[in-house]
CSV table of C-alpha atoms in Angstrom, one decimal:
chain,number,residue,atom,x,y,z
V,295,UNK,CA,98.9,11.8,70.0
V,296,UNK,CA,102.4,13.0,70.0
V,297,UNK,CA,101.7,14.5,66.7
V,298,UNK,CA,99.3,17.7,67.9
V,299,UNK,CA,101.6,18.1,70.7
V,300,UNK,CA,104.9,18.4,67.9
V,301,UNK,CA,102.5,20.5,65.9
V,302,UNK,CA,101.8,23.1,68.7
V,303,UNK,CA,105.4,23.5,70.4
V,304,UNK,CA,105.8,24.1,66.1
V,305,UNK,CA,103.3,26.6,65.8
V,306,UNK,CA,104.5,28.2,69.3
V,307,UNK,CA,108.0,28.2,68.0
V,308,UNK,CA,107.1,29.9,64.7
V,309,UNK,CA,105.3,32.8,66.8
V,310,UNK,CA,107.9,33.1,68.4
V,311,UNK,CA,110.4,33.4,65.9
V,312,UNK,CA,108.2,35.9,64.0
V,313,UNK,CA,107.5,38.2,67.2
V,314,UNK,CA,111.3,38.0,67.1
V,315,UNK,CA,112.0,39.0,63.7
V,316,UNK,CA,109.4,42.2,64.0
V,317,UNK,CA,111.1,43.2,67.6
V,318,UNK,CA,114.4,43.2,66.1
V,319,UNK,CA,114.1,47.0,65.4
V,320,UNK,CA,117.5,49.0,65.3
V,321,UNK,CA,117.5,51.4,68.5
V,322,UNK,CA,118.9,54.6,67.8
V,323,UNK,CA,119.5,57.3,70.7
V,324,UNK,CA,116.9,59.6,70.4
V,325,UNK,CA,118.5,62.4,73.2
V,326,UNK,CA,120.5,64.9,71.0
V,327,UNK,CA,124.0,65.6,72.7
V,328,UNK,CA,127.3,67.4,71.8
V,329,UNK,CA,129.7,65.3,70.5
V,330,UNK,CA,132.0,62.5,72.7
V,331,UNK,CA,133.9,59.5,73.0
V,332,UNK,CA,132.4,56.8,70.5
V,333,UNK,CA,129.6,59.2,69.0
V,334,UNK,CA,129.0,57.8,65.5
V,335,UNK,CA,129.8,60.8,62.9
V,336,UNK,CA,128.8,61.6,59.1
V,337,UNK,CA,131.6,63.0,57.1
V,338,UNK,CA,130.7,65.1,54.8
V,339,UNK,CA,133.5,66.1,52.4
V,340,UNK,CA,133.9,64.2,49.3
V,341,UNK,CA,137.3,62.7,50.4
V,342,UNK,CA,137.6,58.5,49.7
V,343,UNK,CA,137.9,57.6,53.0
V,344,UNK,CA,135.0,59.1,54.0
V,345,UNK,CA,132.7,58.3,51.8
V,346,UNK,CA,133.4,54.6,51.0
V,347,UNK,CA,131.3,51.9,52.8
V,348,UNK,CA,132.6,50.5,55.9
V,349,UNK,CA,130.6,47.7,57.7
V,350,UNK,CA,131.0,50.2,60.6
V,351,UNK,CA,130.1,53.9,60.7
V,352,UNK,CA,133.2,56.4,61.7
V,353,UNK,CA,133.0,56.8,65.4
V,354,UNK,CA,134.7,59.2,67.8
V,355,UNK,CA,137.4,57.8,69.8
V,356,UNK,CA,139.3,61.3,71.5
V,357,UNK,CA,137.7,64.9,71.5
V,358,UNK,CA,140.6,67.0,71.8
V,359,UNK,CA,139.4,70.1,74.4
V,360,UNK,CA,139.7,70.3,78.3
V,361,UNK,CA,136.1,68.7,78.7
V,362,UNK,CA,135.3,65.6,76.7
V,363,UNK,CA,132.4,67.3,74.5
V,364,UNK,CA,133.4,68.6,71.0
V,365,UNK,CA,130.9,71.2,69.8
V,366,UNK,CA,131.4,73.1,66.2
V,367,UNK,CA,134.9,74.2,65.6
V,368,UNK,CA,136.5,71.6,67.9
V,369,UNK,CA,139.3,69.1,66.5
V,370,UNK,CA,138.0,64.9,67.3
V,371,UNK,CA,140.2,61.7,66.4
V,372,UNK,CA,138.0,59.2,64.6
V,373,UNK,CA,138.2,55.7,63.8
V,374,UNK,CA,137.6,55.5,60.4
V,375,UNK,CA,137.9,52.1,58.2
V,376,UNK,CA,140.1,50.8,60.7
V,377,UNK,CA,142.5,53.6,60.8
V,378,UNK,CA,142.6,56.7,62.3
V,379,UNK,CA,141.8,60.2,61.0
V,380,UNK,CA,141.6,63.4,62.7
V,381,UNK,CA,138.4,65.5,62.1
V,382,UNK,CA,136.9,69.1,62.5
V,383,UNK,CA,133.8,69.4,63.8
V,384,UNK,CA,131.4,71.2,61.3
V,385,UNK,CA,127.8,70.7,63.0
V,386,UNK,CA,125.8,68.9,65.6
V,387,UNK,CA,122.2,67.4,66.3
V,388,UNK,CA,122.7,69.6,70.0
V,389,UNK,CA,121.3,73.3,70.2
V,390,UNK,CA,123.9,75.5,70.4
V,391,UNK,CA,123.1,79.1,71.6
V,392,UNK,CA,120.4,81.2,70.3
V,393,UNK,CA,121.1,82.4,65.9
V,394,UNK,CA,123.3,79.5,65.4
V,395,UNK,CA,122.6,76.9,63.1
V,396,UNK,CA,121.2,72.6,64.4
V,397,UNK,CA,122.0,70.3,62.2
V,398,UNK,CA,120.3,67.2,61.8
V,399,UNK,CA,123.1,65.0,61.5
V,400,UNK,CA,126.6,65.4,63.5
V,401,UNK,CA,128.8,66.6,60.4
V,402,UNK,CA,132.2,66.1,60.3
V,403,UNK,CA,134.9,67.4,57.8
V,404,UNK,CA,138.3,65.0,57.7
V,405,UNK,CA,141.6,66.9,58.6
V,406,UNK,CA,145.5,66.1,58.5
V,407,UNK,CA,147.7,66.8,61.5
V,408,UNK,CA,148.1,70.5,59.8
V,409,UNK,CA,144.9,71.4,59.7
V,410,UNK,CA,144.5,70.8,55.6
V,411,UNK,CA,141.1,69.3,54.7
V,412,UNK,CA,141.6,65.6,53.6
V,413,UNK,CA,138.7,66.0,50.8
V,414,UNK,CA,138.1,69.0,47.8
V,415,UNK,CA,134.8,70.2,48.9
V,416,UNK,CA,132.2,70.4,51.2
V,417,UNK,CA,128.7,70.2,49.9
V,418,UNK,CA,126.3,70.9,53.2
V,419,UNK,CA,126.1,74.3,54.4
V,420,UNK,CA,128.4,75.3,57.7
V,421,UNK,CA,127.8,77.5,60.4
V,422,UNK,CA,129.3,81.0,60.2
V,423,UNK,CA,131.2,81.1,63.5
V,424,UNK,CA,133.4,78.6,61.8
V,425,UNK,CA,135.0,81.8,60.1
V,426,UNK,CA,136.4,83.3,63.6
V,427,UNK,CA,139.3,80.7,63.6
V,428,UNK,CA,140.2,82.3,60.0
V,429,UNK,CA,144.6,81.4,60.9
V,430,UNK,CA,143.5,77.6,61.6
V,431,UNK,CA,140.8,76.4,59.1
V,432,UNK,CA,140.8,79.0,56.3
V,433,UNK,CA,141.4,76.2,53.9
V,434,UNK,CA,138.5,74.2,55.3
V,435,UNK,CA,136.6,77.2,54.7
V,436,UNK,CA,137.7,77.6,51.0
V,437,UNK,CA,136.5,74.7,50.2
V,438,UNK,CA,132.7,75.1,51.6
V,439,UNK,CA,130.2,76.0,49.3
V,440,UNK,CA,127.6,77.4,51.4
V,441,UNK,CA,127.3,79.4,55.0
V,442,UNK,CA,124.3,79.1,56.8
P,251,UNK,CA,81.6,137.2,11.1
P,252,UNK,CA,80.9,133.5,11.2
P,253,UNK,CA,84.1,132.7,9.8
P,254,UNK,CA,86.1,134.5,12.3
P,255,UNK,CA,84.2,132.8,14.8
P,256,UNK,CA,85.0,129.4,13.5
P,257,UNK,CA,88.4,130.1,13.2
P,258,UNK,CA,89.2,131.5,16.6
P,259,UNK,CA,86.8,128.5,17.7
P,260,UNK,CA,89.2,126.0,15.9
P,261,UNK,CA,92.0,127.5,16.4
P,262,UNK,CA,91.1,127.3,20.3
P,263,UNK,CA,90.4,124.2,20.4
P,264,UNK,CA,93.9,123.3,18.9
P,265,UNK,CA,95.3,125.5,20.7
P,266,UNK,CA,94.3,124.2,24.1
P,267,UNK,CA,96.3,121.2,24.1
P,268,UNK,CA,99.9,123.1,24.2
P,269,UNK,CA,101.2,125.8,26.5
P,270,UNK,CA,99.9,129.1,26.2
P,271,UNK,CA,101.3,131.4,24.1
P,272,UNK,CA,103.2,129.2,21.5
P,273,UNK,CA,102.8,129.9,18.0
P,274,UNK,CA,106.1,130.5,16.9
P,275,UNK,CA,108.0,128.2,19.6
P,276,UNK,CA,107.6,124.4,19.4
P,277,UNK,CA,105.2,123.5,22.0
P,278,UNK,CA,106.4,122.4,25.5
P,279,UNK,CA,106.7,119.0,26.1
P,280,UNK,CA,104.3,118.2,28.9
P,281,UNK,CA,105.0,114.8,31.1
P,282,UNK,CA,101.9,112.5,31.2
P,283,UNK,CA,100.9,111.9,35.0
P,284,UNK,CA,103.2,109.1,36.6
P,285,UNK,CA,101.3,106.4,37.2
P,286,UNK,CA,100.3,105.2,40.4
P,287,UNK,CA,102.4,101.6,41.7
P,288,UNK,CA,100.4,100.0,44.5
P,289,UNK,CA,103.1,97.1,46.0
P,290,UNK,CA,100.6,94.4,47.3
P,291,UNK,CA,103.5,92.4,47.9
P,292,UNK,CA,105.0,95.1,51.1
P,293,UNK,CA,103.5,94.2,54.0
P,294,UNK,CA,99.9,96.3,54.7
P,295,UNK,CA,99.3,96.5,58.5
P,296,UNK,CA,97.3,93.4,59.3
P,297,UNK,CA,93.3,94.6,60.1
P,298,UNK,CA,92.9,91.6,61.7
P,299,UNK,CA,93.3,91.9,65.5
P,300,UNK,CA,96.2,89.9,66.1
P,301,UNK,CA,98.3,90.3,69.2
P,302,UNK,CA,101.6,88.3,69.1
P,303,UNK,CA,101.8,85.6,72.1
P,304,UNK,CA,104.6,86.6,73.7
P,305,UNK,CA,102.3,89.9,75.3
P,306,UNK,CA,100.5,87.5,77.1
P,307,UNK,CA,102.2,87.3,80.5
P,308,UNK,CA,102.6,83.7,81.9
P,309,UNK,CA,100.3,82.9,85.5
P,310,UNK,CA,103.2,83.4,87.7
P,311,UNK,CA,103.4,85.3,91.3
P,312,UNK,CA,105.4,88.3,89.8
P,313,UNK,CA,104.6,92.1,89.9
P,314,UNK,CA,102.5,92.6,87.0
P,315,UNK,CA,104.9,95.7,86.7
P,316,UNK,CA,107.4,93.6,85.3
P,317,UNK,CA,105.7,92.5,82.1
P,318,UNK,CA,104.2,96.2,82.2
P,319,UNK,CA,107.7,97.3,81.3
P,320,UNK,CA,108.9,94.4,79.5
P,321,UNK,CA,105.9,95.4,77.1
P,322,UNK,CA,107.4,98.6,76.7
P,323,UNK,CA,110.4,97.5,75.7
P,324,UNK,CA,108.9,95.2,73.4
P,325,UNK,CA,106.7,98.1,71.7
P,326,UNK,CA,109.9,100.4,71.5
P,327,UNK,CA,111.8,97.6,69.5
P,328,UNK,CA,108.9,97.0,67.4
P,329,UNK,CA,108.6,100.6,66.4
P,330,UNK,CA,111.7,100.5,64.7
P,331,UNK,CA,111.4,96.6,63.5
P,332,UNK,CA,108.6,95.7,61.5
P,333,UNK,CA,107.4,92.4,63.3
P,334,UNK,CA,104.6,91.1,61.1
P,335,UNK,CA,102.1,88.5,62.0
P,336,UNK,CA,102.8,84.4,61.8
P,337,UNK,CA,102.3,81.2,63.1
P,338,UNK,CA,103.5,78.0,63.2
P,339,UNK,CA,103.2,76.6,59.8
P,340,UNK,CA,104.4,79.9,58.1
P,341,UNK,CA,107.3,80.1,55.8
P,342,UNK,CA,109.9,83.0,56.8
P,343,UNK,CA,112.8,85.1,55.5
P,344,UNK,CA,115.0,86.4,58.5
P,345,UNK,CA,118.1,88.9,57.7
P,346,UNK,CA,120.2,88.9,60.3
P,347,UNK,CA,123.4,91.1,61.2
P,348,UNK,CA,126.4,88.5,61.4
P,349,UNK,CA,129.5,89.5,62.7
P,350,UNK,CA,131.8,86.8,61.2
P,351,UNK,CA,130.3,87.2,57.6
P,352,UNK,CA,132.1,90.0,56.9
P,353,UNK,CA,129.5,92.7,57.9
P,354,UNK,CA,127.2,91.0,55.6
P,355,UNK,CA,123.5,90.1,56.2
P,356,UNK,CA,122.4,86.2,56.6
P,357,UNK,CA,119.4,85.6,55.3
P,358,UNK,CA,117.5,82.4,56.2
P,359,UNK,CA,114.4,81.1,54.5
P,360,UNK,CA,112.6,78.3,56.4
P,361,UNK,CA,109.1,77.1,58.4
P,362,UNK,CA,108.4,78.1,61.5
P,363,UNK,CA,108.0,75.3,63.6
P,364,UNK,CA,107.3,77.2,67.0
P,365,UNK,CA,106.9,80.1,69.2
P,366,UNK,CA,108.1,80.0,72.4
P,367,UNK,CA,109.3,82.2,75.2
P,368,UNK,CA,107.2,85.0,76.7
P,369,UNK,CA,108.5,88.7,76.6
P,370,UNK,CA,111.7,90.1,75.5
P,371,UNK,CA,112.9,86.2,75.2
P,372,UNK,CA,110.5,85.5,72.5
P,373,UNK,CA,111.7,82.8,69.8
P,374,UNK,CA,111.1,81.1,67.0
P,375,UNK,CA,112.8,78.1,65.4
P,376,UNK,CA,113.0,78.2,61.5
P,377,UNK,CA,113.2,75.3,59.8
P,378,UNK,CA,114.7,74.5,56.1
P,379,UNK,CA,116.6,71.9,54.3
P,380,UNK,CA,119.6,72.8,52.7
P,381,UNK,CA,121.7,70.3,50.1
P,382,UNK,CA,119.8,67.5,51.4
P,383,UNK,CA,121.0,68.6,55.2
P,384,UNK,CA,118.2,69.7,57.5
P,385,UNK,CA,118.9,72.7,59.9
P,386,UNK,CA,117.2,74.4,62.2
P,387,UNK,CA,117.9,78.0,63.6
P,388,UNK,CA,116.3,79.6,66.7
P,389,UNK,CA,115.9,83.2,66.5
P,390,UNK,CA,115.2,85.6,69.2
P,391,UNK,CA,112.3,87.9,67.8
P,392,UNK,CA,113.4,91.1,69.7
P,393,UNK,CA,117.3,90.5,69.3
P,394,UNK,CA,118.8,93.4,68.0
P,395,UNK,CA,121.2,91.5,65.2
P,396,UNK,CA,117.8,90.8,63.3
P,397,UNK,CA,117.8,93.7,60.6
P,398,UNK,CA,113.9,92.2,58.7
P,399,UNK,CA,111.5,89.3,59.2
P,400,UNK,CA,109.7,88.6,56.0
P,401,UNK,CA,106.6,86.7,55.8
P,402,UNK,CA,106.8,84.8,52.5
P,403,UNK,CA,103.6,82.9,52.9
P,404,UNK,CA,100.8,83.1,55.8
P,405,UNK,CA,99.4,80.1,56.7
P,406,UNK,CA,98.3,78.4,60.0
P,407,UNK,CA,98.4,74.4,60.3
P,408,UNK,CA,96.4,71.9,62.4
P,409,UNK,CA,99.3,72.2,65.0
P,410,UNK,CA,101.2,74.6,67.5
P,411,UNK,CA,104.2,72.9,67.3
P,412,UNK,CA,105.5,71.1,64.1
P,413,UNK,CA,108.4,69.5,65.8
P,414,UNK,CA,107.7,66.3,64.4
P,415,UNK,CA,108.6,67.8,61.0
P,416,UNK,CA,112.2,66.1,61.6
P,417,UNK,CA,111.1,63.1,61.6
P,418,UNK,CA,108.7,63.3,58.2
P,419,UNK,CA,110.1,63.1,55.1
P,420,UNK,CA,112.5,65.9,54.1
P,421,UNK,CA,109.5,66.9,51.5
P,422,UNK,CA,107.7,68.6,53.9
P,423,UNK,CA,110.7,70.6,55.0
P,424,UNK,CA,112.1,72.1,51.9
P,425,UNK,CA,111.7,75.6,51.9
P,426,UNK,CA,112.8,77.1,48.5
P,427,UNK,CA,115.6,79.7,49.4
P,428,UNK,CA,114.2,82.0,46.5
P,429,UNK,CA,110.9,82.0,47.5
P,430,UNK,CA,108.8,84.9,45.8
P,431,UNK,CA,106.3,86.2,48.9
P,432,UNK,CA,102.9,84.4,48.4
P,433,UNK,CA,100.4,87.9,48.4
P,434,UNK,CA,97.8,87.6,51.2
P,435,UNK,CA,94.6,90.0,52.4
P,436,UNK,CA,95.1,91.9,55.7
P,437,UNK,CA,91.6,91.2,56.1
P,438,UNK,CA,89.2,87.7,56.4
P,439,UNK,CA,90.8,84.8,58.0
P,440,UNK,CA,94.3,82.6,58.1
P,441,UNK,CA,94.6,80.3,55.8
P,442,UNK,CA,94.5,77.0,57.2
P,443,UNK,CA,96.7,74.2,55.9
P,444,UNK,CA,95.4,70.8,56.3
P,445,UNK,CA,98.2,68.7,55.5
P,446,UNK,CA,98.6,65.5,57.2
P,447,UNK,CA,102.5,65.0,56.8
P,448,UNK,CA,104.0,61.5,55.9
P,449,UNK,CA,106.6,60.1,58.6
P,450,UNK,CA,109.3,57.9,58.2
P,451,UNK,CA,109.8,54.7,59.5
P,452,UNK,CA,110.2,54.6,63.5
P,453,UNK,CA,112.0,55.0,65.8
P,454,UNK,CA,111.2,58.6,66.2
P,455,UNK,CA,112.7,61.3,67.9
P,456,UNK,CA,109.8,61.4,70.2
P,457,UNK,CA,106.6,59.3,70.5
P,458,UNK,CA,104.5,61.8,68.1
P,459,UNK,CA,101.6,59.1,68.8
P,460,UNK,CA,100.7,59.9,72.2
P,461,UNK,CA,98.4,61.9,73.4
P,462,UNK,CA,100.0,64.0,75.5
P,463,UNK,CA,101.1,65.8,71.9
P,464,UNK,CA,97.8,65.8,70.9
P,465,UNK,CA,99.2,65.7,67.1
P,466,UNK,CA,96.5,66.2,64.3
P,467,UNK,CA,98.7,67.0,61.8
P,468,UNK,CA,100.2,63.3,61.0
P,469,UNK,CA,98.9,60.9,59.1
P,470,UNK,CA,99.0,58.1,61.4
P,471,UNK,CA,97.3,55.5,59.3
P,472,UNK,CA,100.4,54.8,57.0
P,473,UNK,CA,103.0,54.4,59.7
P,474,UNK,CA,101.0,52.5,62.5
P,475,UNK,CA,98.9,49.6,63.3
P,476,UNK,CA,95.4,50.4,65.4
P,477,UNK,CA,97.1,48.3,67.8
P,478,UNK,CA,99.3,50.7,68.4
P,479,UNK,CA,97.4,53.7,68.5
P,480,UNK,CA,95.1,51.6,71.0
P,481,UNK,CA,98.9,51.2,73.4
P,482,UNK,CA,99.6,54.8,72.8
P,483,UNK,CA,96.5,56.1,74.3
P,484,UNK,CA,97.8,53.9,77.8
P,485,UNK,CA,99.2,57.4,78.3
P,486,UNK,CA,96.2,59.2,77.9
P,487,UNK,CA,95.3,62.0,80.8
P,488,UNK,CA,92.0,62.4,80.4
P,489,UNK,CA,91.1,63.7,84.3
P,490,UNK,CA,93.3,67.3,83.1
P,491,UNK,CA,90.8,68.6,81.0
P,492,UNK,CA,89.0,68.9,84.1
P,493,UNK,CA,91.6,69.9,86.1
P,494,UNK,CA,90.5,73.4,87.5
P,495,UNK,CA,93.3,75.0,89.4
P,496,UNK,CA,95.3,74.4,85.2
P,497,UNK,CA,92.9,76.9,83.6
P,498,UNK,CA,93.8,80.1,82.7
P,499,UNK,CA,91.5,82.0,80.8
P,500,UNK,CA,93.2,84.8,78.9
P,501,UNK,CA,90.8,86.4,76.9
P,502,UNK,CA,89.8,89.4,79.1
P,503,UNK,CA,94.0,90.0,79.3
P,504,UNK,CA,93.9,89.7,75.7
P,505,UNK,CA,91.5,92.2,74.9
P,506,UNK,CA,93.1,94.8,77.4
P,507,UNK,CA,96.6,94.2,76.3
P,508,UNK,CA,96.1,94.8,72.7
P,509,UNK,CA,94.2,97.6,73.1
P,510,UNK,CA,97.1,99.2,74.9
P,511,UNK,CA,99.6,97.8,72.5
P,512,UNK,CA,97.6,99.3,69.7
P,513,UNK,CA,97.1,102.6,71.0
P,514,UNK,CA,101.2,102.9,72.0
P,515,UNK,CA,102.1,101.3,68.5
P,516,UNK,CA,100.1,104.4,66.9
P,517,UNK,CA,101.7,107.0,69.1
């Protein structure tokens, strides 16, 4: 007697747990924005601190400009590997203005405090406007290997 | 007497292949006829009666004088830039004019994904993968920074709007940069493409299963359950198909707007 009732709160339990293990989907933000505080970020130079695995991905923690939204060209302070790094914004999921370049992934290029690229080279292409702020970044820009 | 005849007759016949008049000097040296190169590769005006859709002026409450004169402007800038035809699903070479490479010319090669805008604010968004980076550029058709649109291959797929290629796999969004153009006939019909694209696991960027996208172009079998395509048609709007006061019927417009494109383009 107590036996089918142990057997169904069992089976009940079990759907549960397997409703529960196929809901357990990761959600991802699907609206593209600029980038802000606590955006996660893909670095894309072949420097070691960005490309060995961290249980968490770098994220944005200040965006340096008047308003809080970095778009491509704009300086960012990440928190990277439990440090933190500043970073030049090379590319963004957000639709800039008409003839420039959307990325798929929010690209991010690590950067000392004067303006020297952290890593040797750049493998994705970068946007062209990049080359207006020649004084800044021009050794950023030496080490890309392709303009888009 | 027959002897003479035979020689002059020999000697004429030898004779006519050089230049008059050439016994003692060497003969002339003339240049075989240069042969004639017929490139089926350049772009031959298209036969078929295609008129681009951003002539078609949207149902609004404006003077029709306005997209009377935006058309001219339209026609003027095509007279000096060879727009040709595509569509969605075509694979395109853009040169544009960039002021930060150095004077140089960009040039992108990617799908079109769409056509949007109506008028002088035509665009369309080119889409290629680059290093194993996607990226997407939106050009404005009549902007004056584009110096040549190249049509490397023609083709038309089962959709208008191949947005969802971003979340397929990056297969079906490589675009080889060195393309060779793909020759197609300026007569007979578009090639249709019947690919049904492979996704990649969800979540997507948008629900691509609903039918409010009306997506044909996906191969829905792989990536969802029945189940699921019975939930996403929750969102079906079957009452707009007969919705009356949403039709506009554009073919008479058609007709008289590409006859008048067509007769300014040949001015």
């Amino acid at each position: 007697m107590a036996l089918p009732r142990l057997s169904r709160s069992f089976t009940g339990l079990l759907v549960e747990t397997s409703c529960l293990i196929h809901q357990r989907t990761f959600r991802v933000s699907t609206v593209a924005a600029a980038i802000q505080k606590l955006t996660r970020v893909r670095v894309v130079d072949n420097s070691s601190l960005g490309n060995t695995p961290y249980h968490r991905s770098p994220r944005v923690i200040h965006v340096y400009t008047k308003n809080g939204i970095g778009k491509v060209g704009d300086k960012v302070l990440l928190a990277i590997k439990g440090q933190k790094k500043k970073a030049l914004i090379i590319g963004h999921k957000m639709p800039g203005e008409c003839m420039t370049p959307r990325f798929d992934s929010n690209n991010v290029v690590l950067i000392e405090d004067n303006g020297n690229p952290t890593g040797t080279r750049i493998k994705v292409p970068i946007p062209t406007q990049l080359r207006k702020m020649e004084g800044d970044y021009s050794k950023v820009l030496a080490i890309a290997s392709s303009f888009v | 007497m027959r002897f003479q005849h035979s020689d002059s007759w020999f000697l004429s016949t030898s004779l006519c292949r050089w230049a008059p008049g050439n016994d003692s000097e060497p003969p002339k040296f003339i240049p075989p006829s240069k042969p004639v190169i017929i490139d089926k590769t350049q772009a031959v005006a298209t036969l078929r009666k295609f008129l681009s859709p951003e002539f078609i002026p949207p149902r609004q409450r404006t003077n029709p004088l306005k997209f009377s004169m935006e058309r001219k402007d339209m026609i003027r800038r095509r007279k000096i830039l060879n727009v040709p035809e595509f569509y969605p699903g075509s694979i395109l070479a853009v040169s544009m004019a960039d002021p930060n490479a150095t004077g140089k010319i960009n040039r992108f090669v990617g799908i079109c994904i769409q056509r949007g805008g109506k008028g002088l604010g035509a665009t369309f968004v080119l889409r290629n993968i680059i290093n194993q980076q996607g990226v997407e550029i939106c050009y404005e058709l009549y902007n004056p920074r584009i110096q040549k649109i190249e049509v490397l291959k023609l083709e038309k797929r089962l959709d208008d709007n191949l947005m969802y290629l971003r979340d397929a796999l990056p297969e079906y969004s490589t675009v080889d940069p060195d393309m060779k153009p793909v020759p197609f006939p300026p007569t007979g019909e578009v090639p249709l493409n019947e690919l049904k694209v492979k996704m990649r696991p969800k979540p997507w960027s948008k629900r691509w299963e609903r039918p409010k996208f009306n997506i044909q172009g996906i191969h829905f079998d792989l990536c969802l359950v029945p189940k699921q395509m019975e939930h996403a048609q929750k969102w079906a709007q079957p009452w707009q198909e007969y919705d009356m006061l949403k039709e506009y019927d554009t073919s008479k417009l058609e007709q008289q707007i590409l006859s008048e494109v067509q007769q300014e383009m040949s001015k």
